[in-house]
Tab-separated table of C-alpha atoms in Angstrom:
chain	number	residue	atom	x	y	z
A	1	UNK	CA	-0.123	-0.066	0.010
A	2	UNK	CA	2.872	2.511	0.858
A	3	UNK	CA	4.535	1.590	-2.478
A	4	UNK	CA	1.122	2.680	-4.296
A	5	UNK	CA	0.839	5.946	-2.325
A	6	UNK	CA	4.713	6.604	-3.001
A	7	UNK	CA	4.102	5.941	-6.905
A	8	UNK	CA	0.871	8.333	-6.912
A	9	UNK	CA	3.162	11.078	-5.246
A	10	UNK	CA	5.756	10.701	-7.965
A	11	UNK	CA	3.175	10.551	-10.712
A	12	UNK	CA	1.913	14.070	-9.265
A	13	UNK	CA	5.229	15.519	-8.968
A	14	UNK	CA	5.861	14.444	-12.691
A	15	UNK	CA	2.680	15.719	-14.072
A	16	UNK	CA	2.944	18.921	-12.567
A	17	UNK	CA	6.637	19.212	-13.812
A	18	UNK	CA	5.136	18.661	-17.467
A	19	UNK	CA	2.514	21.041	-17.207
A	20	UNK	CA	4.980	23.851	-15.804
A	21	UNK	CA	7.061	23.057	-18.818
A	22	UNK	CA	4.796	24.205	-21.595
A	23	UNK	CA	7.361	24.110	-24.027
A	24	UNK	CA	7.327	20.219	-23.722
A	25	UNK	CA	3.877	20.060	-23.931
A	26	UNK	CA	3.719	22.228	-27.169
A	27	UNK	CA	6.745	20.845	-29.030
A	28	UNK	CA	5.436	17.174	-28.334
A	29	UNK	CA	2.069	17.989	-29.785
A	30	UNK	CA	3.303	20.140	-32.722
A	31	UNK	CA	5.687	17.287	-34.081
A	32	UNK	CA	3.000	15.000	-34.629
A	33	UNK	CA	0.677	17.393	-35.837
A	34	UNK	CA	3.148	18.452	-38.682
A	35	UNK	CA	3.957	14.401	-39.529
A	36	UNK	CA	-0.178	14.054	-39.766
A	37	UNK	CA	-0.563	17.233	-42.261
A	38	UNK	CA	2.765	16.553	-44.306
A	39	UNK	CA	2.199	12.788	-45.106
A	40	UNK	CA	-1.866	13.407	-45.650
A	41	UNK	CA	-1.281	16.132	-47.890
A	42	UNK	CA	1.808	15.204	-49.641
A	43	UNK	CA	1.516	11.425	-49.775
A	44	UNK	CA	-2.005	10.981	-49.495
A	45	UNK	CA	-2.787	11.407	-53.180
A	46	UNK	CA	-0.237	8.568	-54.123
A	47	UNK	CA	-1.203	6.207	-51.317
A	48	UNK	CA	-4.699	6.724	-51.019
A	49	UNK	CA	-6.015	3.744	-53.775
A	50	UNK	CA	-3.488	1.232	-52.130
A	51	UNK	CA	-4.707	2.175	-48.714
A	52	UNK	CA	-8.239	1.143	-49.731
A	53	UNK	CA	-10.017	4.368	-48.920
A	54	UNK	CA	-9.478	7.997	-47.452
A	55	UNK	CA	-5.831	8.113	-46.639
A	56	UNK	CA	-6.721	9.905	-43.270
A	57	UNK	CA	-8.641	7.105	-42.053
A	58	UNK	CA	-5.452	4.785	-42.866
A	59	UNK	CA	-2.998	7.279	-41.593
A	60	UNK	CA	-4.477	8.632	-38.392
A	61	UNK	CA	-4.228	5.356	-36.480
A	62	UNK	CA	-0.449	5.048	-37.583
A	63	UNK	CA	0.231	8.672	-36.532
A	64	UNK	CA	-1.312	8.028	-32.994
A	65	UNK	CA	0.819	4.852	-32.618
A	66	UNK	CA	4.247	6.730	-33.860
A	67	UNK	CA	3.105	9.887	-31.485
A	68	UNK	CA	2.695	7.601	-28.404
A	69	UNK	CA	6.091	5.611	-29.259
A	70	UNK	CA	7.993	8.860	-29.595
A	71	UNK	CA	6.600	10.033	-26.168
A	72	UNK	CA	8.031	7.250	-24.782
A	73	UNK	CA	11.367	8.119	-25.607
A	74	UNK	CA	10.967	11.019	-22.924
A	75	UNK	CA	10.766	8.453	-20.175
A	76	UNK	CA	14.557	7.636	-20.696
A	77	UNK	CA	15.251	11.194	-21.112
A	78	UNK	CA	13.479	12.554	-18.058
A	79	UNK	CA	15.289	9.947	-16.029
A	80	UNK	CA	18.621	11.040	-17.375
A	81	UNK	CA	17.759	14.433	-16.300
A	82	UNK	CA	16.689	13.623	-13.024
A	83	UNK	CA	19.932	11.643	-12.545
A	84	UNK	CA	22.028	14.650	-13.841
A	85	UNK	CA	20.371	17.154	-11.559
A	86	UNK	CA	20.505	15.015	-8.343
A	87	UNK	CA	16.725	14.558	-8.074
A	88	UNK	CA	17.265	10.844	-8.033
A	89	UNK	CA	20.039	11.147	-5.093
A	90	UNK	CA	17.143	13.198	-3.119
A	91	UNK	CA	14.589	10.492	-3.876
A	92	UNK	CA	16.746	7.431	-3.048
A	93	UNK	CA	17.409	9.055	0.534
A	94	UNK	CA	13.786	8.963	1.164
A	95	UNK	CA	11.850	5.831	2.625
A	96	UNK	CA	10.004	5.085	-0.557
A	97	UNK	CA	9.461	2.050	-2.732
A	98	UNK	CA	12.358	1.749	-5.055
A	99	UNK	CA	10.166	0.811	-8.035
A	100	UNK	CA	7.804	3.649	-7.438
A	101	UNK	CA	10.256	6.240	-8.807
A	102	UNK	CA	10.237	4.330	-12.316
A	103	UNK	CA	6.567	3.565	-12.077
A	104	UNK	CA	5.524	7.177	-11.398
A	105	UNK	CA	7.833	8.526	-14.196
A	106	UNK	CA	6.289	6.058	-16.890
A	107	UNK	CA	2.817	6.706	-15.618
A	108	UNK	CA	3.264	10.447	-15.829
A	109	UNK	CA	4.369	10.050	-19.238
A	110	UNK	CA	1.242	8.218	-19.860
A	111	UNK	CA	-0.894	11.084	-18.663
A	112	UNK	CA	1.034	13.122	-21.003
A	113	UNK	CA	0.509	10.989	-23.972
A	114	UNK	CA	-3.387	11.302	-23.074
A	115	UNK	CA	-3.412	14.598	-23.871
A	116	UNK	CA	-1.448	14.599	-26.874
A	117	UNK	CA	-3.319	11.655	-28.200
A	118	UNK	CA	-6.799	13.476	-27.544
A	119	UNK	CA	-5.347	16.447	-29.541
A	120	UNK	CA	-4.182	14.299	-32.425
A	121	UNK	CA	-7.854	12.706	-32.541
A	122	UNK	CA	-9.251	16.073	-32.858
A	123	UNK	CA	-6.909	17.290	-35.662
A	124	UNK	CA	-7.538	14.091	-37.310
A	125	UNK	CA	-11.323	14.777	-37.294
A	126	UNK	CA	-10.809	18.402	-38.734
A	127	UNK	CA	-8.943	16.668	-41.410
A	128	UNK	CA	-11.782	14.140	-42.304
A	129	UNK	CA	-10.951	11.290	-40.159
A	130	UNK	CA	-14.361	9.144	-39.917
A	131	UNK	CA	-14.319	6.222	-37.757
A	132	UNK	CA	-17.203	3.873	-38.518
A	133	UNK	CA	-17.205	1.591	-35.355
A	134	UNK	CA	-18.308	3.871	-32.568
A	135	UNK	CA	-17.013	6.044	-29.986
A	136	UNK	CA	-16.452	3.270	-27.458
A	137	UNK	CA	-14.146	1.256	-29.951
A	138	UNK	CA	-12.685	4.702	-30.434
A	139	UNK	CA	-11.908	4.730	-26.777
A	140	UNK	CA	-10.534	1.564	-26.565
A	141	UNK	CA	-8.293	2.002	-29.579
A	142	UNK	CA	-6.772	5.052	-27.756
A	143	UNK	CA	-6.318	2.789	-24.660
A	144	UNK	CA	-4.384	0.482	-26.267
A	145	UNK	CA	-2.360	2.948	-27.842
A	146	UNK	CA	-1.640	4.164	-24.359
A	147	UNK	CA	-0.694	0.806	-22.785
A	148	UNK	CA	1.539	-0.032	-25.699
A	149	UNK	CA	3.513	3.432	-24.863
A	150	UNK	CA	3.577	2.401	-21.287
A	151	UNK	CA	5.195	-0.728	-22.151
A	152	UNK	CA	7.947	0.960	-24.114
A	153	UNK	CA	8.482	3.454	-21.642
A	154	UNK	CA	10.207	0.528	-19.930
A	155	UNK	CA	12.452	0.192	-22.661
A	156	UNK	CA	13.188	3.712	-22.766
A	157	UNK	CA	13.744	3.738	-18.854
A	158	UNK	CA	16.364	1.122	-19.260
A	159	UNK	CA	18.204	3.436	-21.934
A	160	UNK	CA	18.059	6.344	-19.766
A	161	UNK	CA	19.495	4.333	-16.647
A	162	UNK	CA	22.204	3.019	-18.628
A	163	UNK	CA	23.447	6.040	-20.738
A	164	UNK	CA	22.682	8.793	-18.203
A	165	UNK	CA	23.309	11.605	-20.492
A	166	UNK	CA	19.992	13.243	-21.724
A	167	UNK	CA	21.453	14.182	-25.456
A	168	UNK	CA	22.756	10.397	-25.783
A	169	UNK	CA	19.451	9.044	-24.305
A	170	UNK	CA	17.289	10.987	-27.153
A	171	UNK	CA	19.575	9.955	-30.116
A	172	UNK	CA	19.818	6.315	-28.713
A	173	UNK	CA	15.911	6.379	-28.479
A	174	UNK	CA	15.125	7.536	-31.999
A	175	UNK	CA	17.839	4.747	-33.258
A	176	UNK	CA	15.737	2.185	-32.115
A	177	UNK	CA	12.338	3.748	-32.706
A	178	UNK	CA	12.628	4.906	-36.476
A	179	UNK	CA	13.060	1.541	-37.881
A	180	UNK	CA	9.848	0.322	-35.874
A	181	UNK	CA	7.866	3.396	-37.137
A	182	UNK	CA	8.780	3.741	-40.879
A	183	UNK	CA	9.548	-0.126	-41.663
A	184	UNK	CA	5.842	-0.706	-40.514
A	185	UNK	CA	1.942	-0.237	-41.610
A	186	UNK	CA	2.227	3.443	-40.351
A	187	UNK	CA	2.202	5.389	-43.710
A	188	UNK	CA	1.600	2.613	-46.264
A	189	UNK	CA	0.383	-0.848	-46.506
A	190	UNK	CA	3.075	-3.413	-46.083
A	191	UNK	CA	1.873	-5.002	-49.298
A	192	UNK	CA	4.048	-2.359	-51.245
A	193	UNK	CA	7.278	-3.303	-49.724
A	194	UNK	CA	10.057	-5.737	-50.881
A	195	UNK	CA	9.508	-9.087	-49.404
A	196	UNK	CA	12.293	-9.307	-47.016
A	197	UNK	CA	11.140	-6.004	-45.551
A	198	UNK	CA	7.584	-6.950	-45.536
A	199	UNK	CA	8.644	-10.254	-43.633
A	200	UNK	CA	10.003	-7.855	-40.727
A	201	UNK	CA	7.389	-5.187	-41.016
A	202	UNK	CA	4.346	-7.621	-40.531
A	203	UNK	CA	5.819	-8.998	-37.479
A	204	UNK	CA	6.889	-6.457	-35.375
A	205	UNK	CA	5.157	-4.678	-32.654
A	206	UNK	CA	4.219	-1.060	-34.305
A	207	UNK	CA	2.530	-2.755	-37.374
A	208	UNK	CA	0.322	-4.885	-34.842
A	209	UNK	CA	-0.832	-1.963	-32.712
A	210	UNK	CA	-1.580	0.064	-35.709
A	211	UNK	CA	-3.484	-2.607	-37.422
A	212	UNK	CA	-5.326	-3.024	-34.204
A	213	UNK	CA	-6.256	0.699	-33.947
A	214	UNK	CA	-7.363	0.597	-37.644
A	215	UNK	CA	-9.599	-2.775	-36.665
A	216	UNK	CA	-11.026	-0.872	-33.804
A	217	UNK	CA	-11.689	2.456	-35.463
A	218	UNK	CA	-12.513	1.623	-39.240
A	219	UNK	CA	-13.684	-2.272	-38.750
A	220	UNK	CA	-10.415	-3.336	-40.852
A	221	UNK	CA	-11.360	-6.886	-41.426
A	222	UNK	CA	-7.955	-7.713	-43.061
A	223	UNK	CA	-6.181	-6.730	-39.575
A	224	UNK	CA	-8.846	-8.738	-37.504
A	225	UNK	CA	-9.071	-9.129	-33.662
A	226	UNK	CA	-5.623	-10.923	-33.920
A	227	UNK	CA	-3.951	-7.570	-34.053
A	228	UNK	CA	-5.590	-6.650	-30.806
A	229	UNK	CA	-4.003	-9.827	-29.130
A	230	UNK	CA	-0.799	-9.463	-30.755
A	231	UNK	CA	-0.665	-5.975	-29.377
A	232	UNK	CA	-1.419	-7.087	-25.797
A	233	UNK	CA	1.066	-10.322	-26.049
A	234	UNK	CA	3.816	-7.680	-27.392
A	235	UNK	CA	2.903	-5.307	-24.211
A	236	UNK	CA	2.801	-8.021	-21.683
A	237	UNK	CA	6.159	-9.353	-23.135
A	238	UNK	CA	8.129	-6.145	-23.030
A	239	UNK	CA	6.779	-5.165	-19.812
A	240	UNK	CA	7.735	-8.491	-18.053
A	241	UNK	CA	11.257	-8.241	-19.658
A	242	UNK	CA	12.116	-4.485	-19.321
A	243	UNK	CA	10.284	-3.479	-16.186
A	244	UNK	CA	12.307	-5.693	-13.906
A	245	UNK	CA	15.620	-5.017	-15.620
A	246	UNK	CA	14.876	-1.181	-15.270
A	247	UNK	CA	14.432	-1.847	-11.499
A	248	UNK	CA	17.564	-3.968	-11.196
A	249	UNK	CA	19.401	-1.005	-12.975
A	250	UNK	CA	18.011	1.459	-10.731
A	251	UNK	CA	18.919	-0.686	-7.613
A	252	UNK	CA	22.230	-1.111	-8.734
A	253	UNK	CA	22.903	2.652	-9.322
A	254	UNK	CA	21.445	3.123	-5.835
A	255	UNK	CA	23.951	0.438	-4.397
A	256	UNK	CA	26.785	2.625	-5.501
């Protein structure tokens, strides 16, 4: 029970910090909006027929997943910043659960993602996004993207704890995120890719979560409910592996 209270206090602290840095919220929102506008209007005409309908309906689920994944990188950056500024040193002197520091960070970043995803959905509606499966399924799709980002926040936390330099962590974060985002079904159907690349794209987590969101919002029969279950399996596997690793790294840092 004490660990839960500790976690909630740290979530509150990190959320307040996010909202006291409006430039962080602004830039984390502007970048995905630019992606959405550029890809919709620059590539939409070329991709629309292959995507099987209005490109914005194909694109927005992918941009939502990309936005959440890019947001997950900030978990590692924030941890590295706290390490450098001595915040972690102050926290470890307090009688709080060790996992609360990490869980508080990942959950707070999830709160920021909620704000950004809602904003992106509104912008998508303004551009013509028209989901066919109702509001409940849309909320379920956004929830799926959020837990997907939460899982990858633990990957980012490991990078932040291992490298501990904010600039290095940010560069390292994008190095592993970019191949997952661009070699996936985010922007184009994987059927248009060379066979060797399609084999990777069809079997990686970003494609699965994007297909799941398209199924939930647009009733995409080709993606099907299997994409939802595959996404949940990826989420569970990533958390099972990377959350304990992050806690181990944090405890090793505290032992020094």
